[in-house]
PDB file of C-alpha atoms in Angstrom:
ATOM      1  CA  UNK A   1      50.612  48.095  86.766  1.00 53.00           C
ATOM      2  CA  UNK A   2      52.667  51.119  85.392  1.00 76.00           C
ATOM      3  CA  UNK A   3      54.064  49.159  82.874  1.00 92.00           C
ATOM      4  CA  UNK A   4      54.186  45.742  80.449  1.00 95.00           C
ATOM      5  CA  UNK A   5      55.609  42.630  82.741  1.00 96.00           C
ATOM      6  CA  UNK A   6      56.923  39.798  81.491  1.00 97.00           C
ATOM      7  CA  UNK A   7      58.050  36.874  83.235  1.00 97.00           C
ATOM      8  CA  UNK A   8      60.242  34.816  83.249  1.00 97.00           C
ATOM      9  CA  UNK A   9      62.641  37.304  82.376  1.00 95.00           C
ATOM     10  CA  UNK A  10      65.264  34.670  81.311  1.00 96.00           C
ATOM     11  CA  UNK A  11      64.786  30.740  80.869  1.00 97.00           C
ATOM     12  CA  UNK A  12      66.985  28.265  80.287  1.00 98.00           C
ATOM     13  CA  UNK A  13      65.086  25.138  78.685  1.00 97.00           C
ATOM     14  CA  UNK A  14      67.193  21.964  77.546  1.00 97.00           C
ATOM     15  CA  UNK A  15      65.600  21.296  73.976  1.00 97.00           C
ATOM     16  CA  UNK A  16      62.810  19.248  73.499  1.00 97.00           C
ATOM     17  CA  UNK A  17      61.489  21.078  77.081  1.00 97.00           C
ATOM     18  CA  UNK A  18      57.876  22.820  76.623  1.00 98.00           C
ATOM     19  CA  UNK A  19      58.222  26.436  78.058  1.00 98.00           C
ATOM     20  CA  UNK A  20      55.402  29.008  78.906  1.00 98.00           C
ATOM     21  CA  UNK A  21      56.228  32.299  78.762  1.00 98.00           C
ATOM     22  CA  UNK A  22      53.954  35.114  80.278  1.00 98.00           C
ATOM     23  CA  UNK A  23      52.993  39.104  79.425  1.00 98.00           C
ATOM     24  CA  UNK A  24      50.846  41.469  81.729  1.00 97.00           C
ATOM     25  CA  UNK A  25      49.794  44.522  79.397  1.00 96.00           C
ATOM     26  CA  UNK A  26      49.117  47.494  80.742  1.00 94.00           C
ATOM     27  CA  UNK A  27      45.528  47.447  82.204  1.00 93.00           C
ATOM     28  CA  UNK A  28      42.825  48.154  79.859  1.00 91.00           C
ATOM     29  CA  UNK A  29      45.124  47.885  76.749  1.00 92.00           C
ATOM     30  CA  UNK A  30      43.244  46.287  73.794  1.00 91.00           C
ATOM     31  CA  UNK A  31      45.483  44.699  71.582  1.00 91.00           C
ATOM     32  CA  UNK A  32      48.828  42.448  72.400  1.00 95.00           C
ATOM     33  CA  UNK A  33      51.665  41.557  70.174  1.00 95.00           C
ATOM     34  CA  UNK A  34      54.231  39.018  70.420  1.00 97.00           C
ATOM     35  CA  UNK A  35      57.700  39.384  68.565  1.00 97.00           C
ATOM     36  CA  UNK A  36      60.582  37.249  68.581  1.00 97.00           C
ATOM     37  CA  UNK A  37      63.758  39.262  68.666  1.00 95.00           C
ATOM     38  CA  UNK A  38      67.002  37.158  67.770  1.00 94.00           C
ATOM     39  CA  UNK A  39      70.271  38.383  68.303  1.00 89.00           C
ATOM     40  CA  UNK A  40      71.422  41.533  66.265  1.00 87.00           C
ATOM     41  CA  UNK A  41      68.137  41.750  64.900  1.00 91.00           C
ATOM     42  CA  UNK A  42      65.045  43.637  64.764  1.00 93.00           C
ATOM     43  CA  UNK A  43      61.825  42.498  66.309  1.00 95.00           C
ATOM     44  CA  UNK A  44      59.854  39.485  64.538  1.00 95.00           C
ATOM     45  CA  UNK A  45      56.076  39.673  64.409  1.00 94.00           C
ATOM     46  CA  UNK A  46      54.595  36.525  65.906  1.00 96.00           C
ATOM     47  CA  UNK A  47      51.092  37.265  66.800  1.00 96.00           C
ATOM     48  CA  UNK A  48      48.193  39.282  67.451  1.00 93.00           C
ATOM     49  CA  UNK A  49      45.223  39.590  70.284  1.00 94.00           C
ATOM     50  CA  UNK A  50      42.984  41.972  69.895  1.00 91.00           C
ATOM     51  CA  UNK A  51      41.135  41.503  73.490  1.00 94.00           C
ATOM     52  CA  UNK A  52      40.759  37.573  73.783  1.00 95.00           C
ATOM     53  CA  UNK A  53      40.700  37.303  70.107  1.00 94.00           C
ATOM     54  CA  UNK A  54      43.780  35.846  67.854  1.00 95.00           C
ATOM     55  CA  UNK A  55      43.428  37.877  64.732  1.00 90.00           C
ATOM     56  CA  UNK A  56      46.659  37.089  63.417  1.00 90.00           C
ATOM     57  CA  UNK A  57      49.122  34.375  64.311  1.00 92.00           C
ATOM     58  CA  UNK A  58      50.519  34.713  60.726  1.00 91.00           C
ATOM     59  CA  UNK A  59      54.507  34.771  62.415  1.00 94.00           C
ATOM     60  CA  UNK A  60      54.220  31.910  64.394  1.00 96.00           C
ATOM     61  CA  UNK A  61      57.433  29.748  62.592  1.00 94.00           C
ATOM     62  CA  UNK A  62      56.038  26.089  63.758  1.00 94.00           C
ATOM     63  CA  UNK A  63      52.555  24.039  65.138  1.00 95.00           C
ATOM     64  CA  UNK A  64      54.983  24.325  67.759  1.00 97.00           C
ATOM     65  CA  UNK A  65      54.573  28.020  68.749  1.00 98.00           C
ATOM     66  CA  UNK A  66      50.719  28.584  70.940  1.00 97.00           C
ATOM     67  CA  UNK A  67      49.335  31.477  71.959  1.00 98.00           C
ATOM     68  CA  UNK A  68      46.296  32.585  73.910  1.00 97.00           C
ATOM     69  CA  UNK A  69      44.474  35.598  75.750  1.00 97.00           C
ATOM     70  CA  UNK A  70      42.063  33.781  77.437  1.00 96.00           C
ATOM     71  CA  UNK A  71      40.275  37.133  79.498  1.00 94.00           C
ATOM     72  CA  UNK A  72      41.677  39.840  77.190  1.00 93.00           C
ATOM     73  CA  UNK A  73      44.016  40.486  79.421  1.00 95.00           C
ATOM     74  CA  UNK A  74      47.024  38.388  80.242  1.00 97.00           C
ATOM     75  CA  UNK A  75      48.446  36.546  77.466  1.00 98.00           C
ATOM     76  CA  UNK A  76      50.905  32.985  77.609  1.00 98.00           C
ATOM     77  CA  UNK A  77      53.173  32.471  74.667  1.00 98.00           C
ATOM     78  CA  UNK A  78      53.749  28.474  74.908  1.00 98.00           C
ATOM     79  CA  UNK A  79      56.483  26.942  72.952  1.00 98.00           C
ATOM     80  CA  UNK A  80      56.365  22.737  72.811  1.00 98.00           C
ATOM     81  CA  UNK A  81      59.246  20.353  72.674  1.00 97.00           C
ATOM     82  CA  UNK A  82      62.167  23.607  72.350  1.00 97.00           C
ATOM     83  CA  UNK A  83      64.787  23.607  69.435  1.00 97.00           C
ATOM     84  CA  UNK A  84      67.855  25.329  69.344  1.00 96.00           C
ATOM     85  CA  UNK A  85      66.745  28.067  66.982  1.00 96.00           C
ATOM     86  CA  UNK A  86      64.293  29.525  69.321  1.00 97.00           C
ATOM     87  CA  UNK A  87      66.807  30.752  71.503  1.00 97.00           C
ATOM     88  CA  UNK A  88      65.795  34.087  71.422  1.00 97.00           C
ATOM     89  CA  UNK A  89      64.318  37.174  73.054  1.00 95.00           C
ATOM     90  CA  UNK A  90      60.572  37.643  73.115  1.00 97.00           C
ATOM     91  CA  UNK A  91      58.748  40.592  73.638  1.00 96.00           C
ATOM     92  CA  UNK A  92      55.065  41.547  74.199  1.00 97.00           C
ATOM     93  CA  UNK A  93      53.848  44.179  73.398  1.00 95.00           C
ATOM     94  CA  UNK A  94      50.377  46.096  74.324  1.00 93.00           C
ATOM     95  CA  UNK A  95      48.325  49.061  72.716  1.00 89.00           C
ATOM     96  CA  UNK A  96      45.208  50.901  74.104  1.00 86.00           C
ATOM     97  CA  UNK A  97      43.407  50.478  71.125  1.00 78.00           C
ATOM     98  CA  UNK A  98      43.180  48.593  67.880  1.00 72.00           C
ATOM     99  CA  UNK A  99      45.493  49.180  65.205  1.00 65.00           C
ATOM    100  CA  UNK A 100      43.600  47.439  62.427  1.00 58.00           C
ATOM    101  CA  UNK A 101      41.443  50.686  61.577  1.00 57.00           C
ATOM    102  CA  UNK A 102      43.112  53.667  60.263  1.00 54.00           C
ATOM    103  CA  UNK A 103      43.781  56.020  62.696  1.00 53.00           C
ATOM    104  CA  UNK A 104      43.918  53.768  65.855  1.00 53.00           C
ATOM    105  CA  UNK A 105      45.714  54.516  68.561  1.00 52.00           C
ATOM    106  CA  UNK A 106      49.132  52.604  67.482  1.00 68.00           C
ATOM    107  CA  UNK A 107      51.614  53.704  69.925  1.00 80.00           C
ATOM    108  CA  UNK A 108      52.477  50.043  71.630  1.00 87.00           C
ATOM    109  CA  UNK A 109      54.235  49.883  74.679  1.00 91.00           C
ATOM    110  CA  UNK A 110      57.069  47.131  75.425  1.00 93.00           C
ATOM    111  CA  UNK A 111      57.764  44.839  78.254  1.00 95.00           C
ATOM    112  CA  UNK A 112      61.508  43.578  78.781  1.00 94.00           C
ATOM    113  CA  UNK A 113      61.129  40.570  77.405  1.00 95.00           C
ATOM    114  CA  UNK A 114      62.008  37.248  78.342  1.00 96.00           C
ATOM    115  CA  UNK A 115      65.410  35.725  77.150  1.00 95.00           C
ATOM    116  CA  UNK A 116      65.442  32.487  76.233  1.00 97.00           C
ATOM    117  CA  UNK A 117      68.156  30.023  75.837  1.00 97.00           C
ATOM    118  CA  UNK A 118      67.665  26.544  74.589  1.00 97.00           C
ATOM    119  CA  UNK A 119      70.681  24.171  75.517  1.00 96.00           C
TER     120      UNK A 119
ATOM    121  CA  UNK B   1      56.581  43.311  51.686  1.00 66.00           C
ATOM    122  CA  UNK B   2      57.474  46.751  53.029  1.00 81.00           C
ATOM    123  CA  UNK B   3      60.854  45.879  54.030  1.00 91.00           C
ATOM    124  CA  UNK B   4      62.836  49.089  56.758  1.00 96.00           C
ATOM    125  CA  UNK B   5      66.784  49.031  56.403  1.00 96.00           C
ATOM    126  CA  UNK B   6      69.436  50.535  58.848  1.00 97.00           C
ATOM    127  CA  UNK B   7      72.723  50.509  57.144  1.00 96.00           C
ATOM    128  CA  UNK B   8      74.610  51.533  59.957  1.00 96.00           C
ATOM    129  CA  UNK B   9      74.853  48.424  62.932  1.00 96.00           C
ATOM    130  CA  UNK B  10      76.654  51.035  64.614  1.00 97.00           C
ATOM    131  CA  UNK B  11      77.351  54.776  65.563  1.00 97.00           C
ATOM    132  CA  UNK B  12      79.464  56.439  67.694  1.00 97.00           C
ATOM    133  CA  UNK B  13      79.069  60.391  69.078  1.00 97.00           C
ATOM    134  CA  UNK B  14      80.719  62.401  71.569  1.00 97.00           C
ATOM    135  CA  UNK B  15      79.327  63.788  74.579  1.00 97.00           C
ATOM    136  CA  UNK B  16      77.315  67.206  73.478  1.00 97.00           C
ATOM    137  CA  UNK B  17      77.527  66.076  69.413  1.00 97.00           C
ATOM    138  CA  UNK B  18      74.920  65.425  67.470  1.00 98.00           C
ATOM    139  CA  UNK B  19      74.536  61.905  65.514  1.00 98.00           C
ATOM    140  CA  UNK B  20      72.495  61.417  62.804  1.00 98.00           C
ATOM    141  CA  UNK B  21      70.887  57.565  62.514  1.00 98.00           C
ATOM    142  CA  UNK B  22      69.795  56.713  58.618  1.00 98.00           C
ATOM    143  CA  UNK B  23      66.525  54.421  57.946  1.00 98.00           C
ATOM    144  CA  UNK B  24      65.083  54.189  54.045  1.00 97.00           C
ATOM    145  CA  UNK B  25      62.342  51.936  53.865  1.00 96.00           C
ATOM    146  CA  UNK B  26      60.618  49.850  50.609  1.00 94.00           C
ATOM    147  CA  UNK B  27      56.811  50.713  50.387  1.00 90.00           C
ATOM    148  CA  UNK B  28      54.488  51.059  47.821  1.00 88.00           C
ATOM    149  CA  UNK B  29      51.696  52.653  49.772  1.00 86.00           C
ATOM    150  CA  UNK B  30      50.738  56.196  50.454  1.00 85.00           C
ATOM    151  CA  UNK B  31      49.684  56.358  53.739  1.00 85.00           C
ATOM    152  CA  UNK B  32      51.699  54.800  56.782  1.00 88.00           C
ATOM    153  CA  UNK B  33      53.429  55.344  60.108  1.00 89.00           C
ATOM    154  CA  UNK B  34      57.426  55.244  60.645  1.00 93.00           C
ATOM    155  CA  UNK B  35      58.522  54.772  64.199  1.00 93.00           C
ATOM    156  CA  UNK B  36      62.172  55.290  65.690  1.00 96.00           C
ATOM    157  CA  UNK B  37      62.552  52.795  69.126  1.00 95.00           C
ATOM    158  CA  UNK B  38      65.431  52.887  71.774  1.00 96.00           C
ATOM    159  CA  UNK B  39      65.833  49.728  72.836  1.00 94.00           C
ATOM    160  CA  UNK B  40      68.553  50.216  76.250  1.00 91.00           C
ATOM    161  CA  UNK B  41      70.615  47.171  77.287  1.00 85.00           C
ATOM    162  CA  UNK B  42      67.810  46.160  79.879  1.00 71.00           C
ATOM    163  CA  UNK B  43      65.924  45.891  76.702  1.00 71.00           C
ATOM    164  CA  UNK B  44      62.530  47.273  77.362  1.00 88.00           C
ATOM    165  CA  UNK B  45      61.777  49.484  74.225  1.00 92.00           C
ATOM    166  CA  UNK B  46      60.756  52.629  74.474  1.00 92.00           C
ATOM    167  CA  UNK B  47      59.123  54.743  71.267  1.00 92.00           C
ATOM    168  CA  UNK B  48      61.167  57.727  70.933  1.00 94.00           C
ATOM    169  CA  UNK B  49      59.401  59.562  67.556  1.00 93.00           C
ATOM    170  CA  UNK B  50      56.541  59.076  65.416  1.00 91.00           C
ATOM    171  CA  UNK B  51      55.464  60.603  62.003  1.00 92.00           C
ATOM    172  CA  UNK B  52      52.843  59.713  59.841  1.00 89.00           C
ATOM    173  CA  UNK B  53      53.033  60.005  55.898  1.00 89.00           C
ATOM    174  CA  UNK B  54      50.666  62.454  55.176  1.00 87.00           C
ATOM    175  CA  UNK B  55      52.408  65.000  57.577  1.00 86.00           C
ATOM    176  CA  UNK B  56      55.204  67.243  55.481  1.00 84.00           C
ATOM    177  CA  UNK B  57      56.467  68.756  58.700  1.00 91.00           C
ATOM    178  CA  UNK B  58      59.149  66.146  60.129  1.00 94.00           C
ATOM    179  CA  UNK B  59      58.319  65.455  64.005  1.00 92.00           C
ATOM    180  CA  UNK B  60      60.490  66.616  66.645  1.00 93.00           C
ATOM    181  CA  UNK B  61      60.892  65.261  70.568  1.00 92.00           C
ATOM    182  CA  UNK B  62      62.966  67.787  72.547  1.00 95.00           C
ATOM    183  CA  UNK B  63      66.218  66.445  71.564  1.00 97.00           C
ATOM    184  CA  UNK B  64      65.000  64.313  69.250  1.00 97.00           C
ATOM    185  CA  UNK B  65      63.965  65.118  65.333  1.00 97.00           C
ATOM    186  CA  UNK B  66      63.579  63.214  61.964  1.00 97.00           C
ATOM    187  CA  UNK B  67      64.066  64.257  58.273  1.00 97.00           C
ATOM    188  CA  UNK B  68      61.485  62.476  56.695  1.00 96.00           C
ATOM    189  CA  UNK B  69      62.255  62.530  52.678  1.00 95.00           C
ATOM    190  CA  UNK B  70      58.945  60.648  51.528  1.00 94.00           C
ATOM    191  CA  UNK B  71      60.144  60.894  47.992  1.00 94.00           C
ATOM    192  CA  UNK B  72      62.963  59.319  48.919  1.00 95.00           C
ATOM    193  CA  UNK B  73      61.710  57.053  51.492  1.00 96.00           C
ATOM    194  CA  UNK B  74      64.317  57.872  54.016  1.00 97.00           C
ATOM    195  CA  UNK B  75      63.630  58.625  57.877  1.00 97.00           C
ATOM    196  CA  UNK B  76      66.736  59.338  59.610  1.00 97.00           C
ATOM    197  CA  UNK B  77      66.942  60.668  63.602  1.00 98.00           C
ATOM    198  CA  UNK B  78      68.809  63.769  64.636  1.00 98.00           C
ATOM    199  CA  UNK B  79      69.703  63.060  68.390  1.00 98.00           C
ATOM    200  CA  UNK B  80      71.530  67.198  68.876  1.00 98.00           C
ATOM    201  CA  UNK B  81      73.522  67.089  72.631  1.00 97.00           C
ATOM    202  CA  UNK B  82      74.242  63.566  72.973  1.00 97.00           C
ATOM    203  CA  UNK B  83      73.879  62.388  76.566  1.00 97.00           C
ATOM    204  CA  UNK B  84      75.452  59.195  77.818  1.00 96.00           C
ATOM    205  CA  UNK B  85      71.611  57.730  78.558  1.00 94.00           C
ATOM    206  CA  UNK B  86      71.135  58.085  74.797  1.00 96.00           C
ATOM    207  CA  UNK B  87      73.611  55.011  74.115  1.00 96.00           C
ATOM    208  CA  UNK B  88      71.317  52.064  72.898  1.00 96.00           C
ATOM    209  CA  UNK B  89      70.212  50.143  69.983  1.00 96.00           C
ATOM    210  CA  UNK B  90      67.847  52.717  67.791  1.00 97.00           C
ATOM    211  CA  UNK B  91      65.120  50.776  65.926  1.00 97.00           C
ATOM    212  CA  UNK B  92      62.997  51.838  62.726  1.00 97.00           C
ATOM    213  CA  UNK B  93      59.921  50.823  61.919  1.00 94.00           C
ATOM    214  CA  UNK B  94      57.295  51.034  59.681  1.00 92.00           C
ATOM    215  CA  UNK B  95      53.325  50.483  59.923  1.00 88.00           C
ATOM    216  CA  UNK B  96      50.765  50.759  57.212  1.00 84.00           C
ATOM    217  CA  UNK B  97      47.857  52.927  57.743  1.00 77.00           C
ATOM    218  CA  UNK B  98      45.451  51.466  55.224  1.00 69.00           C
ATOM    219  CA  UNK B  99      42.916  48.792  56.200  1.00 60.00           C
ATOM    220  CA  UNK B 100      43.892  45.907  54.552  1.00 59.00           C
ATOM    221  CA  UNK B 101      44.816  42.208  55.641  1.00 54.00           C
ATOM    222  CA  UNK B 102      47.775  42.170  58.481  1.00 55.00           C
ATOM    223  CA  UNK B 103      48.582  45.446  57.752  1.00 64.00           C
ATOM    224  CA  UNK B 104      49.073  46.935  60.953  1.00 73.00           C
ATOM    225  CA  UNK B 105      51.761  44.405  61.237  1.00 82.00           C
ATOM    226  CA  UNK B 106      54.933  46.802  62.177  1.00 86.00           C
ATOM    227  CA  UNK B 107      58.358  45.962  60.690  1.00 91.00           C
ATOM    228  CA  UNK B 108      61.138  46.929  61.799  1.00 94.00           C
ATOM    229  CA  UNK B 109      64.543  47.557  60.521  1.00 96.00           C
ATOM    230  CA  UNK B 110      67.853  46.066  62.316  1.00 95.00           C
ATOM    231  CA  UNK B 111      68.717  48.934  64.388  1.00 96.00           C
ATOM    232  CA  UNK B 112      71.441  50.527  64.646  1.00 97.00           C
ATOM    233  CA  UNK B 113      74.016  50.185  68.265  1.00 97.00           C
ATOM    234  CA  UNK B 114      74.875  54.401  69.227  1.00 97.00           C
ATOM    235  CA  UNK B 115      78.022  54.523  71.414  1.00 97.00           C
ATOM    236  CA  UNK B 116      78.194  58.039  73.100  1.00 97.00           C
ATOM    237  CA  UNK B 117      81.444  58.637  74.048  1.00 97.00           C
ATOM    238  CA  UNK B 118      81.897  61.266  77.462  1.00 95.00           C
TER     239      UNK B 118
END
C-alpha cells in the first residue's frame, strides 16, 4: 500500500475486554514501532520490531501489553483484560531500514492510529 | 533520559504570518537527530523537518525552517506564510545517533496546537 494502515481505527472495549489492534507498514519497511499517544500528549514508545524480531519492548506499561511480527511484516498489538488507563491512541509506525546503527535510514512513517476507549 | 519540551500547548497566526514554534531539549550526547512532526486532526503524522547535530546549517523545507542553537539546545520551527492546512499539533522530537542500548528510541516533546487564523 501507499501508506501505514491501521485498523480498527477506533474501538470501544468495556474493561476487562482483550482487544487486538492491527498495523500494515509500508511494504518492505524493516523496522515497526508502536507508541501510545494519550490525550494532550506526545507519543509513548512501546515497542520495537526490527523484521520479525522484538528488540525492544522496554515501553510496554503491563504483562498485559503483547506484541508480535510474526512474517516481518504485519504486526498485532494485543492488549488483555483492558483498564481504564489505556484509553488511548496508538500508533505504528514503520521505517525502511534499521535505526539501531548510526546513520540508518530513520525517517518513520505514521499510520492514523487506532483510538481506543475503554468504558 | 534525554527529555524534548514544548512550552507553548498552543499558537495562534494569521493567514500569510509567520509563527515561530519553540522546542529545547535535555541531552548529554553529541551526536543526534531532532525531528519537527505535524500531527493534523485525522491524526496521521507526517515528518515535516529533520536536522542532525553535526550539521551547523539549520534545515529548511520550502516554507518550513529551524534555528537550531546546539549550544543552547533549542530547535524551534519558522512556518513564514501561514496557510490554513498548516493548523495542527507540531511535535518535537529527538533521536540519538550513537549505538548504544535503546537509543534509537525517539522522544518526543508535547507538541504544541497552531491555530491559523484566515
Amino acid at each position: 500500500g501507499a501508506g501505514v494502515s491501521q485498523s480498527p481505527r477506533y474501538k470501544v472495549a468495556k474493561r476487562g475486554q482483550d482487544v487486538a489492534l492491527r498495523c500494515d507498514p509500508i511494504s518492505g519497511h524493516v523496522s515497526l514501532f508502536w507508541y501510545q499517544q494519550a490525550l494532550g500528549q506526545g507519543p509513548e514508545f512501546l515497542t520495537y520490531f526490527q523484521n520479525e524480531a522484538q528488540l525492544d519492548k522496554s515501553g510496554l506499561p503491563s504483562d498485559r501489553f503483547f506484541a508480535e511480527r510474526p512474517e516481518g511484516s504485519v504486526s498485532t498489538l494485543k492488549i488483555q483484560r483492558t483498564q481504564q488507563e489505556d484509553s488511548a491512541v496508538y500508533l505504528c509506525a514503520s521505517s525502511l531500514g534499521t535505526l539501531i546503527i548510526r546513520g540508518g535510514r530513520y525517517e518513520q512513517y505514521f499510520g492514523p492510529g487506532t483510538r481506543l476507549t475503554v468504558t | 533520559a534525554q527529555t524534548v519540551t514544548q512550552s507553548q500547548p498552543e499558537m495562534s497566526v494569521q493567514e500569510a504570518e509567520t509563527v515561530t514554534l519553540s522546542c529545547t531539549y535535555d541531552t548529554s550526547e553529541s551526536d543526534y537527530y531532532l525531528f519537527w512532526y505535524k500531527q493534523p486532526p485525522s491524526r496521521q503524522m507526517i515528518l515535516v523537518i529533520r536536522q542532525e547535530a553535526y550539521k551547523q546549517q539549520n534545515a529548511t523545507e520550502n516554507r518550513f525552517s529551524v534555528n537550531f542553537q546546539k549550544a543552547a539546545k533549542s530547535f524551534s520551527l519558522k512556518i513564514s506564510d501561514s496557510q490554513l492546512g498548516d493548523a495542527a499539533m507540531y511535535f518535537c522530537a529527538y533521536r540519538s545517533a550513537t549505538r548504544s542500548g535503546g537509543s534509537y528510541i525517539p522522544t518526543f516533546g508535547r507538541g504544541t496546537s497552531l491555530i491559523v487564523h484566515p
